[in-house]
Every structure is written in C-alpha cells, then in structure tokens.
Amino acid sequence: DIQMTQSPSSLSASVGDRVTITCRASQSISSYLNWYQQKPGKAPKLLIYAASSLQSGVPSRFSGSGSGTDFTLTISSLQPEDFATYYCQQSYSTPDTFGQGTRLEIK
Amino acid sequence: EVQLVESGGGLIQPGGSLRLSCAASGFTVSSNYMSWVRQAPGKGLEWVSVIYSGGSTYYADSVKGRFTISRDNSKNTLYLQMNSLRAEDTAVYYCAALYYYDSSDPRANDFDYWGQGTLVTVSS
C-alpha cells in the first residue's frame, strides 16, 4: 500500500496568514493526489483534485501543487471558515490511502 | 442534486453483524464507482471498500473476509454488510461516490460526493 504522510500534524495560524501543508507519498503517484477539508461532525469536502485543479465552488485562495512524491496545499489568506482538518488522498493505486490529517487551528 | 444518505449504524457487541445502507438520489449507483470510508473517533480517514460499476469489489486488508460491499440497483442503494465486528471497527462510516475527472484514465478520480455518515459502535 502507498503511505501518505502529512506535515505538520497540527498548525496554529491567524486570519490573513498564508499557510502551507505538505503531503508526501511513499512512492511516485504522478499527479493522482486530492485534497479534502473536514470540519467537526461533517463529511470531508473535496478542495483540489489532480494535485492542482480547483474543485468548482472552492475559493481561489486554495491552491495545490506538486507531482511525484511531494505535494503542497496552500491557503493564501486564511479566513475564519478555513479552520478545519485537511487530508490528502492518493488515487494512483488501490487501496486509496489518506494522509493522517493536518489540523488547522486559530492562533 | 446528488444526495447520499447512510443508515443502519448503532451499538453492536463484538462478534456481531450490522448492515449499513446508503440511499442515493440524483445519480445512479450502478453506473458509478462507490466506496465506503470510515473514521474512528478522533482519527483520520480510512478507505474500507469499493464496488465498481461492473461489479468488481475490493477491500482494505483490515476488513477483508468480514465485510461485503453490494448494491441494489432497483433501490439505487449501496450496502456494507459487516460481520465478526471488532472494537477497532468503531467509527463513523461514510459512503462516497467516485468521480472520474478524466474518463480515459482509471486513476483520475476523487471522492466527489459524500454522505453524512453513520456511527457504528462495537462494544460490550
């Protein structure tokens, strides 16, 4: 199975900050990498697919980059509604695997 | 509008069985790839199983031989039959629909639609 490792596991930031979350795959997954946002008690929501494509309806302050084994999710200017947990997920091979999550908290 | 509604969760003793349902509206379960993903309390997301439109199924090693994914096309509903339940199966179970953003590439997919989740608690 492909292991997905996110860093950091948690992050404190302020409204207006620029934030970057990293996801590393245990082997090359090309650009088959998706990012999700999850708020407490809710289902995950797709933000980015194919490493860098913004899902319809997602604000442009979210962006993704990377290919191969190293990927990043960047939020250019944090808004109050962005405080949540973020997960990466690879679709390169079955089983689909998720990173352990990055919890983004208000400083 | 696509909607997925799970049901069937609850408290069950170790070794027991439970069947989860995921009723879909706004799209056809049999024409799409459907998965179950679970989340243990306070933990991350874990993929559990998938059923492809052609009927092929795959399972995580942690549930293989104990869980069975299926669908009822007439009811447009996805199921997860869970047998020999263990404490470590305690989680919120989500059904999710895979979307292929490139229909020519079998790897080019993401979980576009999710249900609200149903809680399964395995405890004596």
XYZ file of N, CA and C in Angstrom:
693
model
N 0.831 -1.196 0.000
C 0.000 0.000 0.000
C 0.876 1.261 0.000
N 0.393 2.304 -0.635
C 1.116 3.572 -0.650
C 0.811 4.338 0.630
N 1.858 4.755 1.314
C 1.703 5.527 2.552
C 1.740 7.013 2.224
N 0.822 7.750 2.827
C 0.756 9.197 2.652
C 1.060 9.860 3.999
N 2.027 10.736 4.011
C 2.455 11.384 5.253
C 2.301 12.889 5.124
N 1.514 13.474 6.007
C 1.294 14.920 6.001
C 2.122 15.580 7.085
N 2.514 16.805 6.808
C 3.165 17.621 7.827
C 2.778 19.081 7.648
N 2.610 19.800 8.764
C 2.636 19.257 10.125
C 1.337 18.531 10.457
N 1.276 17.902 11.620
C 0.044 17.251 12.065
C -0.956 18.276 12.569
N -0.434 19.371 13.104
C -1.296 20.468 13.526
C -0.564 21.777 13.307
N -1.351 22.828 13.208
C -0.801 24.122 12.837
C -1.683 25.210 13.420
N -1.074 26.184 14.069
C -1.809 27.347 14.569
C -1.485 28.549 13.704
N -2.519 29.243 13.270
C -2.308 30.402 12.406
C -3.401 31.430 12.660
N -3.184 32.607 12.125
C -4.130 33.704 12.311
C -4.850 34.032 11.009
N -6.006 34.653 11.148
C -6.734 35.113 9.968
C -5.828 36.030 9.143
N -5.799 35.781 7.845
C -4.954 36.546 6.956
C -3.603 35.912 6.671
N -3.202 34.927 7.452
C -1.916 34.260 7.240
C -1.937 33.428 5.972
N -0.736 33.208 5.439
C -0.534 32.254 4.344
C -0.054 30.956 4.972
N -0.694 29.853 4.592
C -0.418 28.566 5.224
C -0.121 27.520 4.147
N 0.863 26.677 4.438
C 1.207 25.584 3.514
C 1.225 24.267 4.272
N 0.564 23.270 3.710
C 0.538 21.912 4.266
C 1.195 20.995 3.232
N 2.011 20.087 3.735
C 2.768 19.195 2.852
C 2.261 17.767 2.954
N 2.280 17.067 1.837
C 1.896 15.654 1.772
C 2.951 14.922 0.963
N 3.461 13.841 1.520
C 4.496 13.054 0.842
C 4.023 11.617 0.665
N 4.171 11.091 -0.548
C 3.811 9.705 -0.848
C 5.033 8.803 -0.736
N 4.791 7.559 -0.365
C 5.897 6.610 -0.174
C 6.479 6.123 -1.501
N 5.796 6.404 -2.599
C 6.306 6.129 -3.934
C 5.666 7.141 -4.884
N 6.169 7.230 -6.076
C 5.638 8.199 -7.026
C 4.174 7.898 -7.363
N 3.348 8.946 -7.292
C 1.938 8.812 -7.647
C 1.563 9.795 -8.764
N 2.573 10.251 -9.479
C 2.344 11.219 -10.558
C 1.562 12.410 -9.984
N 0.419 12.743 -10.565
C -0.401 13.842 -10.039
C -1.742 13.357 -9.498
N -1.785 12.072 -9.115
C -3.045 11.492 -8.647
C -3.233 11.766 -7.158
N -3.396 13.032 -6.837
C -3.436 13.464 -5.450
C -4.589 14.450 -5.276
N -5.403 14.175 -4.271
C -6.560 15.024 -3.970
C -6.448 15.573 -2.552
N -7.062 16.734 -2.333
C -7.086 17.362 -1.008
C -8.539 17.570 -0.564
N -8.789 17.303 0.718
C -10.111 17.457 1.303
C -10.021 18.315 2.563
N -11.133 18.984 2.830
C -11.297 19.749 4.068
C -12.409 19.086 4.878
N -12.196 18.924 6.176
C -13.229 18.360 7.031
C -13.421 19.211 8.270
N -14.659 19.579 8.529
C -14.999 20.302 9.752
C -15.647 19.334 10.727
N -15.582 19.639 12.022
C -16.089 18.699 13.036
C -17.533 18.273 12.783
N -17.764 16.963 12.823
C -19.106 16.424 12.652
C -19.620 16.426 11.232
N -18.771 16.789 10.283
C -19.187 16.858 8.881
C -18.369 15.901 8.026
N -18.916 15.586 6.843
C -18.178 14.773 5.885
C -17.070 15.601 5.244
N -16.040 14.954 4.758
C -15.000 15.675 4.021
C -15.572 16.335 2.773
N -14.892 17.407 2.374
C -15.283 18.159 1.183
C -14.077 18.253 0.256
N -14.262 17.927 -1.005
C -13.175 17.980 -1.978
C -12.788 19.419 -2.264
N -11.486 19.715 -2.174
C -10.968 21.050 -2.475
C -10.194 21.073 -3.800
N -9.260 20.140 -3.917
C -8.305 20.094 -5.028
C -8.254 18.663 -5.547
N -8.276 18.506 -6.860
C -8.077 17.187 -7.451
C -6.937 17.264 -8.464
N -6.397 16.123 -8.793
C -5.264 16.059 -9.726
C -4.137 16.999 -9.312
N -3.893 17.067 -8.032
C -2.793 17.809 -7.413
C -2.954 19.325 -7.439
N -3.539 19.875 -8.510
C -3.542 21.334 -8.639
C -4.823 21.924 -9.215
N -5.825 21.090 -9.480
C -7.081 21.584 -10.064
C -8.077 21.933 -8.971
N -8.583 23.145 -9.024
C -9.503 23.622 -8.001
C -10.911 23.100 -8.278
N -11.503 22.449 -7.270
C -12.868 21.956 -7.417
C -13.817 23.152 -7.576
N -14.843 22.963 -8.393
C -15.830 24.017 -8.613
C -16.434 24.497 -7.296
N -16.491 25.811 -7.147
C -17.079 26.398 -5.962
C -16.113 26.634 -4.815
N -14.898 26.136 -4.937
C -13.901 26.324 -3.880
C -13.188 27.660 -4.097
N -13.028 28.451 -3.043
C -12.404 29.779 -3.202
C -10.991 29.701 -3.759
N -10.629 30.696 -4.528
C -9.325 30.699 -5.209
C -8.144 30.896 -4.268
N -8.402 31.181 -2.993
C -7.280 31.268 -2.046
C -6.661 29.894 -1.775
N -7.377 28.845 -2.149
C -6.833 27.490 -2.037
C -6.091 27.125 -3.328
N -4.918 26.554 -3.199
C -4.192 26.084 -4.369
C -3.363 24.853 -4.002
N -3.096 24.031 -5.001
C -2.303 22.830 -4.789
C -1.194 22.738 -5.821
N -0.120 22.080 -5.443
C 0.985 21.886 -6.383
C 1.703 20.590 -6.054
N 2.578 20.208 -6.976
C 3.408 19.038 -6.758
C 3.135 17.928 -7.746
N 4.048 16.990 -7.777
C 3.891 15.775 -8.571
C 4.951 14.787 -8.103
N 4.748 13.528 -8.440
C 5.701 12.506 -7.998
C 5.407 12.082 -6.579
N 6.228 12.543 -5.638
C 6.032 12.149 -4.238
C 5.735 13.318 -3.305
N 5.949 14.535 -3.744
C 5.818 15.692 -2.849
C 4.768 16.677 -3.353
N 3.860 17.018 -2.437
C 2.723 17.860 -2.789
C 2.490 18.892 -1.690
N 1.881 20.018 -2.079
C 1.544 21.040 -1.097
C 0.140 21.578 -1.343
N -0.511 21.926 -0.241
C -1.771 22.668 -0.268
C -1.462 24.014 0.368
N -1.813 25.088 -0.320
C -1.571 26.433 0.191
C -2.878 27.197 0.297
N -3.046 27.861 1.424
C -4.158 28.793 1.602
C -3.516 30.172 1.666
N -3.854 31.032 0.725
C -3.093 32.277 0.564
C -3.396 33.296 1.651
N -4.636 33.338 2.119
C -5.017 34.286 3.156
C -6.137 33.657 3.974
N -5.780 33.131 5.129
C -6.736 32.364 5.929
C -7.968 33.174 6.296
N -9.108 32.519 6.139
C -10.382 33.089 6.556
C -10.918 32.292 7.748
N -11.796 32.873 8.535
C -12.301 32.162 9.731
C -12.888 30.788 9.409
N -13.511 30.651 8.256
C -14.147 29.375 7.900
C -13.152 28.312 7.446
N -11.881 28.664 7.333
C -10.866 27.705 6.880
C -10.287 26.863 8.010
N -10.625 27.189 9.240
C -10.073 26.422 10.347
C -10.795 25.085 10.412
N -10.042 24.028 10.127
C -10.584 22.693 9.892
C -9.418 21.721 9.831
N -9.726 20.462 9.492
C -8.682 19.461 9.277
C -8.607 19.161 7.785
N -7.381 19.035 7.286
C -7.146 18.828 5.863
C -6.477 17.473 5.644
N -6.946 16.762 4.615
C -6.418 15.434 4.285
C -5.998 15.394 2.821
N -4.872 14.737 2.560
C -4.530 14.391 1.181
C -4.936 12.929 0.955
N -5.103 12.560 -0.296
C -5.530 11.197 -0.662
C -4.967 10.861 -2.039
N -4.403 9.667 -2.174
C -3.888 9.261 -3.476
C -4.865 8.317 -4.176
N -4.993 8.484 -5.476
C -5.841 7.600 -6.271
C -5.013 6.826 -7.290
N -3.708 6.763 -7.066
C -2.808 6.083 -8.011
C -3.028 4.579 -8.005
N -3.263 4.014 -6.801
C -3.462 2.577 -6.726
C -4.408 2.224 -5.586
N -5.094 1.105 -5.742
C -5.983 0.585 -4.709
C -5.143 -0.194 -3.693
N -5.311 0.012 -2.383
C -6.348 0.844 -1.777
C -6.016 2.338 -1.813
N -7.034 3.139 -2.068
C -6.848 4.571 -1.902
C -6.409 4.821 -0.469
N -5.443 5.667 -0.285
C -4.971 5.949 1.065
C -4.965 7.448 1.317
N -5.232 7.789 2.581
C -5.273 9.167 3.019
C -4.069 9.475 3.904
N -3.691 10.731 3.925
C -2.749 11.181 4.933
C -3.436 11.188 6.289
N -2.656 11.386 7.339
C -3.209 11.316 8.696
C -3.961 12.577 9.090
N -3.871 13.602 8.258
C -4.600 14.838 8.517
C -3.723 15.923 9.122
N -4.077 17.163 8.825
C -3.449 18.344 9.419
C -4.546 19.208 9.993
N -4.476 19.395 11.308
C -5.495 20.203 11.977
C -5.034 21.642 12.014
N -5.816 22.511 11.437
C -5.501 23.933 11.357
C -6.328 24.665 12.409
N -5.631 25.272 13.367
C -6.301 25.910 14.495
C -6.050 27.406 14.498
N -6.926 28.096 15.164
C -6.792 29.546 15.291
C -5.760 29.879 16.355
N -4.847 30.777 16.005
C -3.832 31.209 16.976
C -4.436 32.269 17.894
N -29.753 17.400 -7.826
C -28.739 17.464 -6.767
C -28.431 16.046 -6.263
N -27.156 15.738 -6.175
C -26.733 14.432 -5.680
C -26.835 14.399 -4.157
N -27.435 13.341 -3.649
C -27.556 13.172 -2.213
C -27.318 11.720 -1.853
N -26.521 11.508 -0.811
C -26.243 10.176 -0.271
C -26.650 10.175 1.189
N -27.485 9.208 1.581
C -27.977 9.166 2.951
C -27.709 7.782 3.523
N -26.803 7.733 4.523
C -26.485 6.475 5.180
C -27.449 6.191 6.322
N -27.597 4.896 6.616
C -28.378 4.466 7.767
C -27.885 3.091 8.192
N -28.342 2.655 9.372
C -28.020 1.315 9.826
C -26.979 1.217 10.919
N -26.388 2.340 11.276
C -25.391 2.302 12.343
C -26.036 2.098 13.704
N -25.209 1.845 14.704
C -25.712 1.663 16.055
C -24.695 0.970 16.927
N -25.150 0.575 18.101
C -24.308 -0.127 19.070
C -24.468 -1.635 18.866
N -23.343 -2.317 18.744
C -23.353 -3.747 18.499
C -22.240 -4.392 19.322
N -22.493 -5.605 19.796
C -21.498 -6.307 20.590
C -20.400 -6.888 19.698
N -19.209 -7.043 20.253
C -18.136 -7.694 19.489
C -18.590 -9.058 18.981
N -18.217 -9.344 17.728
C -18.621 -10.584 17.092
C -19.945 -10.490 16.360
N -20.667 -9.402 16.548
C -21.967 -9.234 15.932
C -21.899 -8.760 14.493
N -23.075 -8.597 13.888
C -23.192 -8.182 12.491
C -24.090 -6.976 12.378
N -23.842 -6.204 11.321
C -24.613 -4.997 11.062
C -24.586 -4.755 9.560
N -25.667 -4.223 9.020
C -25.674 -3.852 7.609
C -25.956 -2.368 7.474
N -25.041 -1.669 6.843
C -25.204 -0.255 6.567
C -25.811 -0.072 5.172
N -26.614 0.958 5.046
C -27.220 1.303 3.761
C -26.852 2.723 3.378
N -26.805 2.972 2.093
C -26.533 4.311 1.573
C -27.486 4.526 0.395
N -28.535 5.288 0.642
C -29.528 5.557 -0.393
C -29.111 6.782 -1.204
N -29.104 6.618 -2.508
C -28.646 7.688 -3.389
C -29.802 8.318 -4.143
N -29.686 9.605 -4.362
C -30.619 10.323 -5.225
C -29.829 11.306 -6.072
N -30.313 11.572 -7.234
C -29.633 12.495 -8.129
C -28.603 11.846 -9.034
N -28.340 10.587 -8.849
C -27.472 9.832 -9.755
C -27.705 8.344 -9.543
N -27.117 7.527 -10.411
C -27.382 6.096 -10.409
C -26.211 5.333 -9.815
N -26.473 4.634 -8.704
C -25.413 3.898 -8.002
C -24.743 2.886 -8.928
N -25.519 2.173 -9.708
C -24.975 1.092 -10.528
C -24.065 1.598 -11.643
N -24.162 2.849 -11.996
C -23.365 3.420 -13.080
C -22.099 4.092 -12.562
N -21.932 4.118 -11.266
C -20.809 4.814 -10.662
C -19.993 3.897 -9.772
N -18.773 4.301 -9.514
C -17.938 3.592 -8.551
C -18.258 4.160 -7.174
N -18.563 3.291 -6.236
C -18.991 3.703 -4.903
C -18.078 3.087 -3.852
N -17.763 3.870 -2.823
C -16.874 3.404 -1.768
C -17.476 3.627 -0.391
N -16.920 2.902 0.566
C -17.126 3.181 1.987
C -15.787 3.635 2.565
N -15.856 4.713 3.337
C -14.690 5.257 4.032
C -15.096 5.427 5.491
N -14.209 5.079 6.412
C -14.579 5.199 7.819
C -13.607 6.092 8.563
N -14.057 6.545 9.728
C -13.251 7.435 10.566
C -13.492 7.090 12.020
N -12.500 6.495 12.647
C -12.583 6.179 14.065
C -12.616 7.484 14.866
N -13.201 7.465 16.057
C -13.318 8.689 16.855
C -11.983 9.394 17.041
N -11.921 10.651 16.642
C -10.713 11.439 16.803
C -9.575 11.077 15.868
N -9.835 10.212 14.898
C -8.785 9.738 13.998
C -9.021 10.209 12.570
N -8.136 9.762 11.674
C -8.218 10.162 10.277
C -9.120 9.252 9.459
N -9.097 9.492 8.153
C -9.963 8.766 7.226
C -9.292 7.469 6.772
N -10.078 6.407 6.700
C -9.579 5.102 6.251
C -10.511 4.544 5.187
N -9.977 4.310 4.014
C -10.751 3.673 2.944
C -11.060 2.232 3.347
N -12.305 1.794 3.095
C -12.741 0.464 3.516
C -12.974 -0.463 2.318
N -13.737 0.023 1.327
C -14.132 -0.864 0.240
C -14.626 -0.043 -0.945
N -14.612 -0.678 -2.123
C -15.132 -0.056 -3.343
C -15.865 -1.112 -4.160
N -16.901 -0.672 -4.852
C -17.568 -1.509 -5.839
C -17.613 -0.722 -7.141
N -17.111 -1.339 -8.205
C -17.084 -0.680 -9.500
C -18.400 -0.912 -10.234
N -18.615 -0.124 -11.263
C -19.875 -0.235 -11.993
C -20.059 -1.633 -12.577
N -18.955 -2.299 -12.925
C -19.048 -3.649 -13.477
C -19.275 -4.722 -12.438
N -19.197 -4.326 -11.162
C -19.469 -5.259 -10.080
C -18.238 -5.731 -9.317
N -17.041 -5.440 -9.816
C -15.827 -5.830 -9.075
C -15.775 -5.116 -7.733
N -15.259 -5.834 -6.753
C -15.169 -5.272 -5.404
C -13.761 -5.431 -4.851
N -13.377 -4.491 -3.984
C -12.074 -4.539 -3.318
C -12.253 -4.086 -1.877
N -11.364 -4.607 -1.007
C -11.480 -4.325 0.422
C -10.123 -3.994 1.023
N -10.156 -3.198 2.072
C -8.964 -2.982 2.873
C -8.616 -4.287 3.584
N -7.340 -4.518 3.802
C -6.910 -5.754 4.470
C -7.565 -5.897 5.846
N -7.823 -4.776 6.507
C -8.365 -4.804 7.864
C -9.800 -5.342 7.931
N -10.501 -5.371 6.794
C -11.893 -5.829 6.803
C -12.127 -7.009 5.854
N -11.105 -7.381 5.106
C -11.258 -8.451 4.117
C -11.712 -9.732 4.785
N -12.726 -10.380 4.201
C -13.255 -11.622 4.752
C -14.344 -11.406 5.779
N -14.509 -10.171 6.238
C -15.539 -9.880 7.246
C -16.622 -8.949 6.703
N -16.243 -8.028 5.818
C -17.179 -7.050 5.267
C -17.472 -7.396 3.811
N -18.704 -7.082 3.378
C -19.100 -7.283 1.988
C -19.831 -6.047 1.480
N -19.343 -5.493 0.389
C -19.995 -4.350 -0.253
C -20.904 -4.874 -1.361
N -22.067 -4.269 -1.486
C -23.003 -4.675 -2.534
C -23.917 -3.513 -2.864
N -24.777 -3.705 -3.829
C -25.730 -2.658 -4.200
C -27.018 -3.306 -4.690
N -28.094 -2.554 -4.571
C -29.399 -2.976 -5.098
C -29.789 -1.931 -6.137
N -29.682 -2.300 -7.382
C -29.928 -1.337 -8.457
C -31.373 -0.845 -8.449
N -32.300 -1.701 -8.093
C -33.710 -1.308 -8.108
C -34.015 -0.272 -7.028
N -33.226 -0.304 -5.956
C -33.427 0.656 -4.866
C -32.416 1.798 -4.923
N -31.483 1.722 -5.882
C -30.429 2.732 -6.008
C -29.708 2.928 -4.673
N -29.359 1.818 -4.074
C -28.797 1.818 -2.715
C -27.541 0.965 -2.645
N -26.571 1.477 -1.898
C -25.311 0.788 -1.631
C -25.380 0.193 -0.222
N -24.742 -0.957 -0.032
C -24.747 -1.612 1.283
C -23.329 -1.965 1.719
N -23.175 -2.117 3.027
C -21.968 -2.697 3.598
C -22.413 -3.670 4.688
N -22.258 -4.944 4.399
C -22.549 -5.982 5.394
C -21.290 -6.199 6.223
N -21.411 -6.011 7.523
C -20.260 -6.103 8.411
C -20.487 -7.253 9.386
N -19.639 -8.268 9.324
C -19.721 -9.429 10.203
C -18.497 -9.493 11.107
N -18.586 -10.305 12.141
C -17.460 -10.509 13.081
C -16.861 -9.182 13.518
N -17.721 -8.291 13.941
C -17.275 -6.940 14.278
C -16.359 -6.921 15.488
N -15.399 -6.022 15.446
C -14.407 -5.865 16.498
C -14.462 -4.440 17.046
N -13.902 -4.252 18.211
C -13.877 -2.916 18.810
C -13.216 -1.906 17.876
N -12.194 -2.344 17.154
C -11.466 -1.436 16.268
C -12.256 -1.056 15.012
N -13.428 -1.653 14.820
C -14.305 -1.243 13.714
C -15.181 -0.054 14.103
N -15.127 0.341 15.359
C -15.897 1.502 15.812
C -15.478 2.743 15.036
N -16.443 3.372 14.380
C -16.128 4.515 13.520
C -17.413 5.108 12.953
N -17.287 6.290 12.403
C -18.314 6.830 11.521
C -18.021 6.284 10.129
N -19.033 5.714 9.505
C -18.886 5.144 8.170
C -19.569 6.068 7.159
N -18.791 6.487 6.175
C -19.294 7.325 5.100
C -19.371 6.524 3.803
N -20.449 6.720 3.049
C -20.408 6.264 1.664
C -19.983 7.456 0.817
N -19.269 7.149 -0.253
C -18.744 8.205 -1.117
C -18.781 7.741 -2.562
N -19.087 8.662 -3.433
C -19.128 8.369 -4.865
C -17.860 8.884 -5.529
N -17.228 8.005 -6.294
C -16.041 8.412 -7.034
C -16.448 9.135 -8.301
N -15.751 10.198 -8.606
C -15.957 10.924 -9.860
C -14.682 10.861 -10.676
N -14.821 10.523 -11.964
C -13.664 10.462 -12.850
C -13.545 11.777 -13.621
N -12.513 12.561 -13.260
C -12.324 13.824 -13.942
C -11.667 13.635 -15.311
N -11.171 12.433 -15.564
C -10.685 12.049 -16.891
C -11.186 10.634 -17.126
N -12.216 10.503 -17.923
C -12.861 9.201 -18.103
C -11.961 8.186 -18.804
N -10.874 8.655 -19.424
C -9.971 7.739 -20.134
C -8.865 7.210 -19.217
N -8.803 7.705 -17.992
C -7.724 7.350 -17.079
C -8.313 6.739 -15.812
N -8.089 5.440 -15.572
C -8.699 4.790 -14.399
C -8.191 5.306 -13.056
N -7.076 6.033 -13.077
C -6.545 6.577 -11.824
C -7.049 7.994 -11.536
N -7.635 8.610 -12.516
C -8.018 10.026 -12.414
C -9.380 10.191 -11.747
N -9.427 9.939 -10.461
C -10.702 10.021 -9.761
C -10.535 10.664 -8.393
N -11.648 11.091 -7.844
C -11.666 11.642 -6.499
C -13.019 11.319 -5.871
N -13.127 11.553 -4.579
C -14.389 11.340 -3.871
C -15.165 12.655 -3.924
N -16.080 12.719 -4.878
C -16.788 13.970 -5.118
C -17.972 14.180 -4.192
N -18.669 13.109 -3.882
C -19.883 13.198 -3.094
C -19.783 12.269 -1.891
N -20.220 12.781 -0.749
C -20.161 12.033 0.495
C -21.524 12.064 1.175
N -21.841 10.985 1.898
C -22.998 11.018 2.762
C -22.658 11.724 4.064
N -23.625 11.784 4.971
C -23.417 12.477 6.249
C -22.739 11.576 7.285
N -22.683 10.283 6.992
C -22.029 9.343 7.897
C -23.000 8.694 8.872
N -22.677 7.472 9.266
C -23.453 6.756 10.285
C -22.476 6.116 11.262
N -22.753 6.264 12.554
C -21.830 5.816 13.596
C -22.077 4.360 13.949
N -21.011 3.585 13.921
C -21.038 2.199 14.368
C -20.166 2.095 15.617
N -20.745 1.609 16.693
C -20.017 1.437 17.944
C -20.021 -0.033 18.310
N -18.844 -0.624 18.395
C -18.711 -2.036 18.753
C -18.200 -2.110 20.180
N -19.074 -2.541 21.059
C -18.729 -2.558 22.485
C -19.665 -3.494 23.222
N -19.140 -4.108 24.284
C -19.966 -4.964 25.119
C -20.554 -4.187 26.290
